[in-house]
Short mmCIF file of N, CA and C and ligand atoms in Angstrom, two decimals:
data_model
loop_
_atom_site.label_atom_id
_atom_site.label_comp_id
_atom_site.label_asym_id
_atom_site.label_seq_id
_atom_site.Cartn_x
_atom_site.Cartn_y
_atom_site.Cartn_z
N MET A 1 -20.74 60.41 -90.35
CA MET A 1 -19.63 61.21 -90.48
C MET A 1 -18.44 60.46 -90.14
N ARG A 2 -17.04 60.63 -90.51
CA ARG A 2 -15.95 60.05 -89.84
C ARG A 2 -15.13 61.15 -89.09
N VAL A 3 -14.90 60.51 -88.11
CA VAL A 3 -14.38 61.84 -86.91
C VAL A 3 -12.71 61.31 -86.46
N VAL A 4 -11.99 61.94 -86.02
CA VAL A 4 -11.05 61.53 -85.34
C VAL A 4 -10.72 61.74 -83.69
N CYS A 5 -10.42 61.03 -83.08
CA CYS A 5 -10.05 61.04 -81.82
C CYS A 5 -8.38 61.10 -81.59
N PRO A 6 -7.77 62.45 -81.59
CA PRO A 6 -6.50 62.32 -81.70
C PRO A 6 -5.82 62.28 -80.15
N GLY A 7 -4.62 62.07 -79.89
CA GLY A 7 -3.92 61.86 -78.71
C GLY A 7 -2.64 61.36 -78.86
N SER A 8 -1.95 61.50 -77.90
CA SER A 8 -0.23 60.79 -77.31
C SER A 8 -0.92 59.30 -76.95
N PHE A 9 -1.74 59.23 -76.30
CA PHE A 9 -2.18 57.62 -75.66
C PHE A 9 -1.21 57.06 -75.44
N ASP A 10 -0.23 57.64 -74.45
CA ASP A 10 0.86 57.20 -73.65
C ASP A 10 1.07 56.77 -72.34
N PRO A 11 0.03 55.87 -72.03
CA PRO A 11 -0.77 54.98 -72.89
C PRO A 11 -2.16 55.02 -72.61
N ILE A 12 -2.96 54.81 -73.75
CA ILE A 12 -4.50 54.88 -73.62
C ILE A 12 -4.93 54.49 -72.17
N THR A 13 -6.06 55.20 -71.67
CA THR A 13 -6.42 54.74 -70.56
C THR A 13 -8.24 54.88 -70.45
N TYR A 14 -8.64 54.27 -69.29
CA TYR A 14 -10.19 54.27 -69.22
C TYR A 14 -10.78 55.65 -69.73
N GLY A 15 -10.14 56.46 -69.53
CA GLY A 15 -10.83 57.88 -69.66
C GLY A 15 -10.74 58.24 -71.38
N HIS A 16 -9.66 57.87 -71.99
CA HIS A 16 -9.67 57.73 -73.26
C HIS A 16 -10.66 56.87 -74.10
N LEU A 17 -10.63 55.52 -73.45
CA LEU A 17 -11.97 54.70 -73.98
C LEU A 17 -13.07 55.04 -73.74
N ASP A 18 -13.67 55.70 -72.81
CA ASP A 18 -15.03 55.98 -72.47
C ASP A 18 -15.13 57.05 -73.64
N ILE A 19 -14.34 57.96 -73.92
CA ILE A 19 -14.77 59.00 -75.10
C ILE A 19 -14.81 58.03 -76.48
N ILE A 20 -13.69 57.41 -76.66
CA ILE A 20 -13.83 56.61 -77.94
C ILE A 20 -14.96 55.88 -78.08
N GLU A 21 -15.28 55.32 -76.73
CA GLU A 21 -16.61 54.49 -77.33
C GLU A 21 -18.16 55.17 -77.44
N ARG A 22 -18.00 56.42 -76.77
CA ARG A 22 -19.28 57.23 -76.70
C ARG A 22 -19.30 57.85 -78.17
N ALA A 23 -17.96 58.01 -78.82
CA ALA A 23 -17.93 58.70 -79.93
C ALA A 23 -18.29 57.97 -80.91
N SER A 24 -18.08 56.81 -80.78
CA SER A 24 -18.37 55.49 -81.81
C SER A 24 -19.98 55.25 -81.78
N GLU A 25 -20.49 55.53 -80.73
CA GLU A 25 -22.09 55.66 -80.83
C GLU A 25 -22.81 56.66 -81.35
N GLN A 26 -22.13 57.96 -81.62
CA GLN A 26 -22.54 59.05 -82.29
C GLN A 26 -22.18 59.45 -83.74
N PHE A 27 -21.04 58.81 -84.20
CA PHE A 27 -20.41 58.96 -85.58
C PHE A 27 -20.13 57.51 -86.15
N ASP A 28 -20.49 57.81 -87.53
CA ASP A 28 -20.32 56.62 -88.41
C ASP A 28 -18.82 55.83 -88.10
N GLU A 29 -17.88 56.57 -88.00
CA GLU A 29 -16.41 55.96 -88.01
C GLU A 29 -15.59 56.97 -87.11
N VAL A 30 -14.93 56.23 -86.30
CA VAL A 30 -14.19 56.94 -85.28
C VAL A 30 -12.57 56.46 -85.67
N VAL A 31 -11.60 57.36 -86.16
CA VAL A 31 -10.23 56.88 -86.20
C VAL A 31 -9.53 57.44 -84.91
N VAL A 32 -9.09 56.36 -84.43
CA VAL A 32 -8.13 56.82 -83.21
C VAL A 32 -6.73 57.01 -83.82
N ALA A 33 -6.21 58.39 -83.67
CA ALA A 33 -4.76 58.82 -84.32
C ALA A 33 -3.92 58.47 -83.01
N VAL A 34 -3.04 58.21 -83.29
CA VAL A 34 -1.60 58.42 -82.24
C VAL A 34 -0.70 59.50 -82.70
N LEU A 35 -0.96 60.62 -82.29
CA LEU A 35 -0.07 61.71 -82.69
C LEU A 35 1.53 61.46 -82.15
N VAL A 36 2.25 61.86 -83.07
CA VAL A 36 3.98 61.75 -82.58
C VAL A 36 4.04 63.25 -82.09
N ASN A 37 4.32 63.49 -80.99
CA ASN A 37 4.63 64.78 -80.06
C ASN A 37 6.02 64.89 -80.18
N ARG A 38 6.57 65.96 -80.97
CA ARG A 38 8.06 66.03 -80.98
C ARG A 38 8.79 66.76 -79.83
N THR A 39 7.78 67.39 -79.11
CA THR A 39 8.56 68.21 -77.85
C THR A 39 8.35 67.20 -76.39
N LYS A 40 7.67 66.30 -76.52
CA LYS A 40 7.26 65.22 -75.57
C LYS A 40 8.03 64.12 -75.48
N GLY A 41 8.53 63.39 -74.60
CA GLY A 41 9.09 62.22 -74.26
C GLY A 41 8.10 61.03 -74.33
N SER A 42 8.15 59.75 -74.68
CA SER A 42 7.41 59.14 -74.49
C SER A 42 7.85 57.71 -73.73
N LEU A 43 6.71 56.84 -73.08
CA LEU A 43 7.18 55.74 -72.58
C LEU A 43 7.23 54.34 -73.54
N PHE A 44 6.22 54.65 -74.54
CA PHE A 44 5.75 53.52 -75.46
C PHE A 44 6.15 54.16 -76.79
N THR A 45 6.61 53.09 -77.64
CA THR A 45 6.88 53.57 -78.89
C THR A 45 5.33 53.96 -79.57
N VAL A 46 5.31 54.54 -80.99
CA VAL A 46 4.10 54.65 -81.57
C VAL A 46 3.26 53.28 -81.71
N ASP A 47 4.21 52.36 -82.24
CA ASP A 47 3.66 50.94 -82.50
C ASP A 47 3.21 50.38 -81.25
N GLU A 48 3.86 50.21 -80.16
CA GLU A 48 3.43 49.78 -78.98
C GLU A 48 2.10 50.43 -78.55
N ARG A 49 1.85 51.71 -78.52
CA ARG A 49 0.64 52.52 -78.36
C ARG A 49 -0.64 52.08 -79.29
N MET A 50 -0.10 51.92 -80.56
CA MET A 50 -1.37 51.51 -81.34
C MET A 50 -1.70 49.90 -81.16
N ALA A 51 -0.62 49.06 -80.81
CA ALA A 51 -1.00 47.60 -80.61
C ALA A 51 -2.01 47.61 -79.26
N MET A 52 -1.71 48.70 -78.46
CA MET A 52 -2.56 48.14 -77.24
C MET A 52 -3.94 49.13 -77.25
N ILE A 53 -3.87 50.07 -77.97
CA ILE A 53 -5.48 50.48 -78.54
C ILE A 53 -6.20 49.60 -79.26
N GLY A 54 -5.50 48.96 -80.46
CA GLY A 54 -6.28 48.02 -80.99
C GLY A 54 -6.80 46.75 -80.19
N GLU A 55 -5.70 46.15 -79.15
CA GLU A 55 -6.06 45.21 -78.43
C GLU A 55 -7.44 45.73 -77.60
N THR A 56 -7.34 47.00 -77.32
CA THR A 56 -8.50 47.05 -76.36
C THR A 56 -9.70 47.64 -76.92
N LEU A 57 -9.63 47.83 -78.42
CA LEU A 57 -11.13 48.38 -79.00
C LEU A 57 -11.47 47.35 -80.08
N LYS A 58 -10.67 46.01 -79.74
CA LYS A 58 -11.16 45.25 -81.07
C LYS A 58 -12.64 44.96 -80.99
N GLY A 59 -13.50 44.82 -80.10
CA GLY A 59 -14.87 44.73 -80.28
C GLY A 59 -15.74 45.67 -80.93
N ILE A 60 -15.25 46.93 -81.24
CA ILE A 60 -15.93 48.16 -81.74
C ILE A 60 -15.74 48.06 -83.03
N SER A 61 -16.62 47.82 -84.11
CA SER A 61 -16.36 47.67 -85.46
C SER A 61 -16.03 48.71 -86.42
N ASN A 62 -16.85 50.00 -85.77
CA ASN A 62 -16.54 51.29 -86.40
C ASN A 62 -15.38 52.29 -86.10
N VAL A 63 -14.52 51.42 -85.22
CA VAL A 63 -13.22 52.46 -84.79
C VAL A 63 -12.28 51.70 -85.21
N ARG A 64 -10.97 52.27 -85.84
CA ARG A 64 -9.60 52.06 -86.34
C ARG A 64 -8.66 52.63 -85.68
N VAL A 65 -7.56 52.36 -85.77
CA VAL A 65 -6.37 52.98 -84.76
C VAL A 65 -5.17 53.39 -86.24
N ASP A 66 -4.86 54.60 -86.23
CA ASP A 66 -3.82 55.07 -87.25
C ASP A 66 -2.54 55.81 -86.26
N SER A 67 -1.77 56.40 -86.96
CA SER A 67 -0.74 57.23 -86.16
C SER A 67 -0.41 58.47 -87.23
N TRP A 68 0.11 59.30 -86.93
CA TRP A 68 0.58 60.41 -87.84
C TRP A 68 1.65 61.43 -86.89
N SER A 69 2.39 61.99 -87.75
CA SER A 69 3.45 62.92 -87.25
C SER A 69 3.23 64.53 -87.91
N GLY A 70 3.00 65.01 -87.23
CA GLY A 70 2.58 66.36 -88.20
C GLY A 70 1.67 67.11 -87.49
N LEU A 71 0.90 67.99 -88.25
CA LEU A 71 -0.16 68.83 -87.83
C LEU A 71 -1.57 67.80 -88.09
N LEU A 72 -2.53 67.72 -87.16
CA LEU A 72 -3.49 67.16 -87.02
C LEU A 72 -4.58 67.58 -88.19
N ILE A 73 -4.46 68.71 -88.52
CA ILE A 73 -5.48 69.49 -89.59
C ILE A 73 -4.92 68.63 -91.04
N ASP A 74 -3.58 68.49 -91.18
CA ASP A 74 -3.02 67.89 -92.24
C ASP A 74 -3.49 66.51 -92.35
N TYR A 75 -3.79 65.89 -91.32
CA TYR A 75 -4.22 64.39 -91.36
C TYR A 75 -5.53 64.19 -91.44
N CYS A 76 -6.17 65.26 -91.11
CA CYS A 76 -7.71 65.26 -91.52
C CYS A 76 -7.94 65.61 -92.91
N LYS A 77 -7.14 66.37 -93.51
CA LYS A 77 -7.21 66.73 -94.82
C LYS A 77 -7.09 65.65 -95.66
N GLU A 78 -5.89 64.76 -95.12
CA GLU A 78 -5.45 63.82 -96.31
C GLU A 78 -6.40 62.56 -96.27
N ARG A 79 -6.83 62.35 -94.80
CA ARG A 79 -7.93 61.20 -94.90
C ARG A 79 -9.40 61.48 -94.93
N ASP A 80 -9.81 62.91 -95.44
CA ASP A 80 -11.13 63.37 -95.70
C ASP A 80 -11.75 63.13 -94.53
N ILE A 81 -11.34 63.91 -92.97
CA ILE A 81 -11.94 63.81 -92.21
C ILE A 81 -12.35 65.46 -91.70
N ARG A 82 -13.98 65.25 -91.38
CA ARG A 82 -14.16 66.88 -91.33
C ARG A 82 -14.08 67.09 -89.94
N ALA A 83 -14.23 66.45 -88.87
CA ALA A 83 -14.22 66.93 -87.53
C ALA A 83 -13.43 66.20 -86.25
N ILE A 84 -12.82 66.65 -85.32
CA ILE A 84 -12.25 65.97 -84.23
C ILE A 84 -13.26 66.06 -83.11
N VAL A 85 -12.86 65.14 -82.39
CA VAL A 85 -13.49 64.83 -81.15
C VAL A 85 -12.63 64.66 -79.93
N LYS A 86 -12.85 65.46 -79.09
CA LYS A 86 -11.94 65.65 -77.63
C LYS A 86 -12.78 65.38 -76.35
N GLY A 87 -12.16 64.80 -75.37
CA GLY A 87 -12.67 64.75 -74.21
C GLY A 87 -11.96 66.11 -73.18
N LEU A 88 -13.26 66.68 -72.51
CA LEU A 88 -12.82 67.45 -71.48
C LEU A 88 -13.02 67.16 -69.99
N ARG A 89 -12.01 67.07 -69.21
CA ARG A 89 -12.04 66.58 -68.02
C ARG A 89 -12.49 67.48 -67.10
N ALA A 90 -11.94 68.79 -67.23
CA ALA A 90 -12.11 69.79 -66.37
C ALA A 90 -11.68 71.42 -66.87
N VAL A 91 -12.02 72.37 -66.16
CA VAL A 91 -12.00 73.57 -66.88
C VAL A 91 -10.23 73.64 -67.22
N SER A 92 -9.41 73.35 -66.38
CA SER A 92 -7.97 72.99 -66.73
C SER A 92 -7.46 72.73 -68.24
N ASP A 93 -8.41 71.70 -68.56
CA ASP A 93 -8.44 71.32 -69.96
C ASP A 93 -8.82 72.55 -71.06
N PHE A 94 -9.81 73.41 -70.67
CA PHE A 94 -10.26 74.05 -71.41
C PHE A 94 -9.39 74.94 -72.26
N ASP A 95 -8.84 75.87 -71.69
CA ASP A 95 -8.33 76.94 -72.07
C ASP A 95 -7.35 76.57 -73.24
N TYR A 96 -6.58 75.53 -73.24
CA TYR A 96 -5.62 75.01 -74.46
C TYR A 96 -6.46 74.45 -75.47
N GLU A 97 -7.50 73.51 -75.01
CA GLU A 97 -8.24 73.06 -76.05
C GLU A 97 -9.01 74.03 -76.81
N LEU A 98 -9.64 74.98 -76.35
CA LEU A 98 -10.41 75.91 -76.83
C LEU A 98 -9.43 76.72 -78.06
N GLN A 99 -8.14 76.99 -77.63
CA GLN A 99 -7.38 77.54 -78.19
C GLN A 99 -6.93 76.61 -79.57
N MET A 100 -6.58 75.47 -79.37
CA MET A 100 -6.22 74.81 -80.45
C MET A 100 -7.38 74.37 -81.44
N ALA A 101 -8.73 74.19 -80.74
CA ALA A 101 -10.14 73.96 -81.79
C ALA A 101 -10.01 75.33 -82.30
N GLN A 102 -10.01 76.66 -82.11
CA GLN A 102 -9.89 77.71 -82.85
C GLN A 102 -8.93 77.95 -84.00
N MET A 103 -7.86 77.66 -83.56
CA MET A 103 -6.85 77.81 -84.52
C MET A 103 -6.85 76.66 -85.62
N ASN A 104 -7.38 75.40 -85.25
CA ASN A 104 -7.54 74.38 -86.28
C ASN A 104 -8.71 74.68 -87.12
N ARG A 105 -9.93 75.32 -86.46
CA ARG A 105 -10.94 75.59 -86.98
C ARG A 105 -10.49 76.94 -88.36
N GLN A 106 -9.78 77.95 -87.85
CA GLN A 106 -9.48 78.91 -88.63
C GLN A 106 -8.39 78.47 -89.94
N LEU A 107 -7.69 77.50 -89.35
CA LEU A 107 -6.55 77.23 -90.49
C LEU A 107 -7.11 76.39 -91.65
N SER A 108 -8.29 75.48 -91.18
CA SER A 108 -8.80 74.27 -92.11
C SER A 108 -10.48 74.30 -92.46
N GLY A 109 -11.01 74.96 -91.33
CA GLY A 109 -12.24 74.79 -91.36
C GLY A 109 -12.95 73.41 -90.54
N ILE A 110 -12.01 72.76 -89.95
CA ILE A 110 -12.29 71.68 -89.49
C ILE A 110 -12.76 71.99 -87.93
N GLU A 111 -13.83 71.29 -87.81
CA GLU A 111 -14.62 71.65 -86.30
C GLU A 111 -14.12 70.72 -85.41
N THR A 112 -14.21 71.16 -84.11
CA THR A 112 -13.76 70.22 -82.96
C THR A 112 -14.92 70.09 -82.05
N HIS A 113 -15.52 68.73 -81.70
CA HIS A 113 -16.59 68.43 -80.95
C HIS A 113 -16.07 67.83 -79.50
N PHE A 114 -16.56 68.37 -78.63
CA PHE A 114 -16.06 68.23 -76.90
C PHE A 114 -17.07 67.37 -76.42
N MET A 115 -16.63 66.36 -75.81
CA MET A 115 -17.49 65.52 -75.08
C MET A 115 -16.96 65.68 -73.47
N ALA A 116 -18.00 65.67 -72.35
CA ALA A 116 -17.75 65.80 -71.19
C ALA A 116 -17.01 64.44 -70.62
N THR A 117 -16.07 64.23 -70.02
CA THR A 117 -15.72 63.42 -69.57
C THR A 117 -16.52 62.49 -68.40
N ARG A 118 -16.64 61.50 -68.32
CA ARG A 118 -17.36 60.71 -67.22
C ARG A 118 -16.66 61.43 -65.63
N PRO A 119 -17.48 61.78 -64.92
CA PRO A 119 -16.74 62.43 -63.49
C PRO A 119 -15.70 61.49 -62.77
N GLU A 120 -16.13 60.15 -62.88
CA GLU A 120 -15.21 59.07 -62.24
C GLU A 120 -13.81 59.09 -62.83
N TYR A 121 -13.84 59.69 -63.92
CA TYR A 121 -12.63 60.03 -64.93
C TYR A 121 -11.89 61.06 -65.07
N SER A 122 -12.38 62.16 -64.21
CA SER A 122 -12.23 63.45 -64.25
C SER A 122 -10.61 63.94 -64.04
N PHE A 123 -10.12 62.96 -63.13
CA PHE A 123 -8.76 63.26 -62.62
C PHE A 123 -7.71 62.39 -63.20
N LEU A 124 -8.12 61.69 -64.55
CA LEU A 124 -7.25 60.39 -65.00
C LEU A 124 -6.59 61.02 -66.05
N SER A 125 -5.11 60.78 -66.05
CA SER A 125 -4.48 61.17 -67.00
C SER A 125 -3.34 60.15 -67.42
N SER A 126 -2.83 60.13 -68.43
CA SER A 126 -1.75 59.17 -68.99
C SER A 126 -0.41 59.33 -67.97
N SER A 127 -0.41 60.54 -67.88
CA SER A 127 0.76 61.00 -66.85
C SER A 127 0.84 60.55 -65.62
N LEU A 128 -0.39 60.81 -65.01
CA LEU A 128 -0.47 60.19 -63.47
C LEU A 128 -0.57 58.34 -63.51
N VAL A 129 -1.08 58.13 -64.45
CA VAL A 129 -1.00 56.70 -64.69
C VAL A 129 0.46 56.11 -64.34
N LYS A 130 1.30 56.83 -65.26
CA LYS A 130 2.72 56.43 -65.53
C LYS A 130 3.56 56.57 -64.12
N GLU A 131 3.32 57.76 -63.32
CA GLU A 131 4.07 58.04 -62.45
C GLU A 131 3.50 57.30 -61.24
N LEU A 132 2.03 56.80 -61.23
CA LEU A 132 1.73 55.82 -60.11
C LEU A 132 2.34 54.38 -60.54
N ALA A 133 2.58 54.06 -61.86
CA ALA A 133 3.04 52.75 -61.98
C ALA A 133 4.45 52.79 -61.79
N THR A 134 5.19 54.07 -61.71
CA THR A 134 6.58 54.06 -61.62
C THR A 134 7.08 53.60 -60.13
N TYR A 135 6.04 54.11 -59.45
CA TYR A 135 6.26 53.85 -57.97
C TYR A 135 5.56 52.77 -57.25
N GLY A 136 5.20 51.90 -58.09
CA GLY A 136 4.49 50.38 -57.84
C GLY A 136 3.13 50.73 -57.12
N GLY A 137 2.58 51.70 -57.67
CA GLY A 137 0.77 51.99 -57.25
C GLY A 137 0.29 51.01 -58.17
N ASP A 138 -1.12 50.55 -57.86
CA ASP A 138 -1.95 49.65 -58.49
C ASP A 138 -2.74 50.45 -59.71
N VAL A 139 -2.24 50.39 -60.83
CA VAL A 139 -2.97 51.12 -61.96
C VAL A 139 -4.43 50.43 -62.63
N SER A 140 -4.63 49.16 -61.76
CA SER A 140 -5.43 48.14 -62.74
C SER A 140 -6.75 49.12 -63.09
N THR A 141 -7.39 49.96 -62.16
CA THR A 141 -8.53 50.33 -62.41
C THR A 141 -8.59 51.50 -63.33
N TYR A 142 -7.40 51.93 -63.78
CA TYR A 142 -7.23 53.12 -64.50
C TYR A 142 -7.08 52.91 -66.08
N VAL A 143 -6.53 51.37 -66.18
CA VAL A 143 -6.16 51.31 -67.71
C VAL A 143 -6.67 49.74 -67.89
N PRO A 144 -6.92 49.45 -68.99
CA PRO A 144 -7.09 48.04 -69.74
C PRO A 144 -6.04 47.19 -69.49
N GLU A 145 -6.40 45.94 -69.27
CA GLU A 145 -5.60 44.58 -69.07
C GLU A 145 -4.34 44.91 -69.74
N ALA A 146 -4.46 44.73 -71.22
CA ALA A 146 -3.20 44.80 -71.73
C ALA A 146 -2.19 45.89 -71.54
N VAL A 147 -2.69 47.31 -71.22
CA VAL A 147 -1.97 48.41 -70.83
C VAL A 147 -1.22 48.03 -69.33
N HIS A 148 -2.15 47.40 -68.48
CA HIS A 148 -1.44 47.18 -67.20
C HIS A 148 -0.50 46.14 -67.49
N VAL A 149 -0.41 45.22 -68.14
CA VAL A 149 0.64 44.29 -68.23
C VAL A 149 1.62 44.89 -68.98
N ALA A 150 1.58 45.72 -69.91
CA ALA A 150 2.67 46.43 -70.75
C ALA A 150 3.29 47.35 -69.52
N LEU A 151 2.72 47.96 -68.85
CA LEU A 151 3.15 48.89 -67.93
C LEU A 151 4.10 48.29 -66.64
N LEU A 152 3.38 46.80 -66.05
CA LEU A 152 4.23 46.07 -65.41
C LEU A 152 5.65 45.89 -65.99
N GLU A 153 5.42 45.34 -67.25
CA GLU A 153 6.71 44.90 -67.92
C GLU A 153 7.72 46.00 -68.14
N ARG A 154 7.02 47.28 -68.54
CA ARG A 154 8.10 48.32 -68.56
C ARG A 154 8.69 48.92 -67.64
N MET A 155 7.96 49.02 -66.34
CA MET A 155 8.46 49.09 -65.17
C MET A 155 9.61 48.19 -64.23
N SER A 156 9.40 47.14 -64.71
CA SER A 156 10.22 45.88 -64.30
C SER A 156 11.41 45.93 -65.35
N GLY A 157 11.64 46.64 -66.04
CA GLY A 157 13.08 46.89 -67.14
C GLY A 157 12.87 46.24 -68.50
N GLY A 158 11.57 45.86 -68.73
CA GLY A 158 11.15 45.19 -70.05
C GLY A 158 12.09 46.17 -71.06
N THR A 159 12.15 45.54 -72.21
CA THR A 159 12.90 46.21 -73.26
C THR A 159 11.69 46.83 -74.08
N ARG A 160 11.96 47.73 -74.94
CA ARG A 160 11.29 48.52 -75.86
C ARG A 160 10.87 47.81 -77.20
O1 PNS B 201 -2.96 63.09 -75.50
P1 PNS B 201 -2.50 64.71 -75.59
O2 PNS B 201 -0.95 64.74 -75.89
O3 PNS B 201 -3.21 65.63 -74.80
O4 PNS B 201 -2.85 64.99 -77.20
C1 PNS B 201 -2.60 66.24 -77.98
C2 PNS B 201 -2.51 66.37 -79.40
C3 PNS B 201 -1.58 65.23 -79.76
C4 PNS B 201 -3.93 65.78 -79.84
C5 PNS B 201 -2.17 67.72 -79.88
O5 PNS B 201 -1.12 67.95 -79.24
C6 PNS B 201 -2.13 67.74 -81.46
O6 PNS B 201 -3.18 67.56 -81.87
N1 PNS B 201 -0.92 67.40 -81.79
C7 PNS B 201 -0.50 67.41 -83.42
C8 PNS B 201 0.14 68.80 -83.77
C9 PNS B 201 -0.88 70.05 -83.97
O7 PNS B 201 -1.89 69.82 -84.93
N2 PNS B 201 -1.08 70.84 -82.92
C10 PNS B 201 -2.30 71.86 -82.99
C11 PNS B 201 -1.85 73.13 -83.49
S1 PNS B 201 -2.94 74.29 -83.39
#
């Protein structure tokens, strides 16, 4: 079965990576879809985010990277994807994820599979990583090398 791991991935963290890698062992094909969020500003462009994900996941043959601007279920319909895979970190994720899963299923019949995040990543988020990096904190244990380099560059005033 082909599944999608959707997200903003601004930027991808080891928490995302853990879910994507484990999904790639459970399903035939995993599409990592960078969703353009029209209500949220972003640090990295969609192309930059896709490049960092591609670089990080290049060893896994059944994973590919794509992007989409619009509803996730429309993307799934267009690409013949029957299921969504999401990571759940804590109860705080659950309310909104449940709502989205139920609405997506009612609108389209597309199922959502939830995977429990590894406990060591349960507090990790792209937003916290960006905040840490903004104030000069060490993010190297939370993000892949390519992302670490990109964050340092962006924080030191590197251009988009
Ligand atoms: O990494 P994020 O920001 O937590 O990912 C959330 C995302 C992008 C997966 C979610 O907001 C999404 O699916 N957005 C696309 C628009 C859509 O389909 N919204 C859900 C309507 S029920």
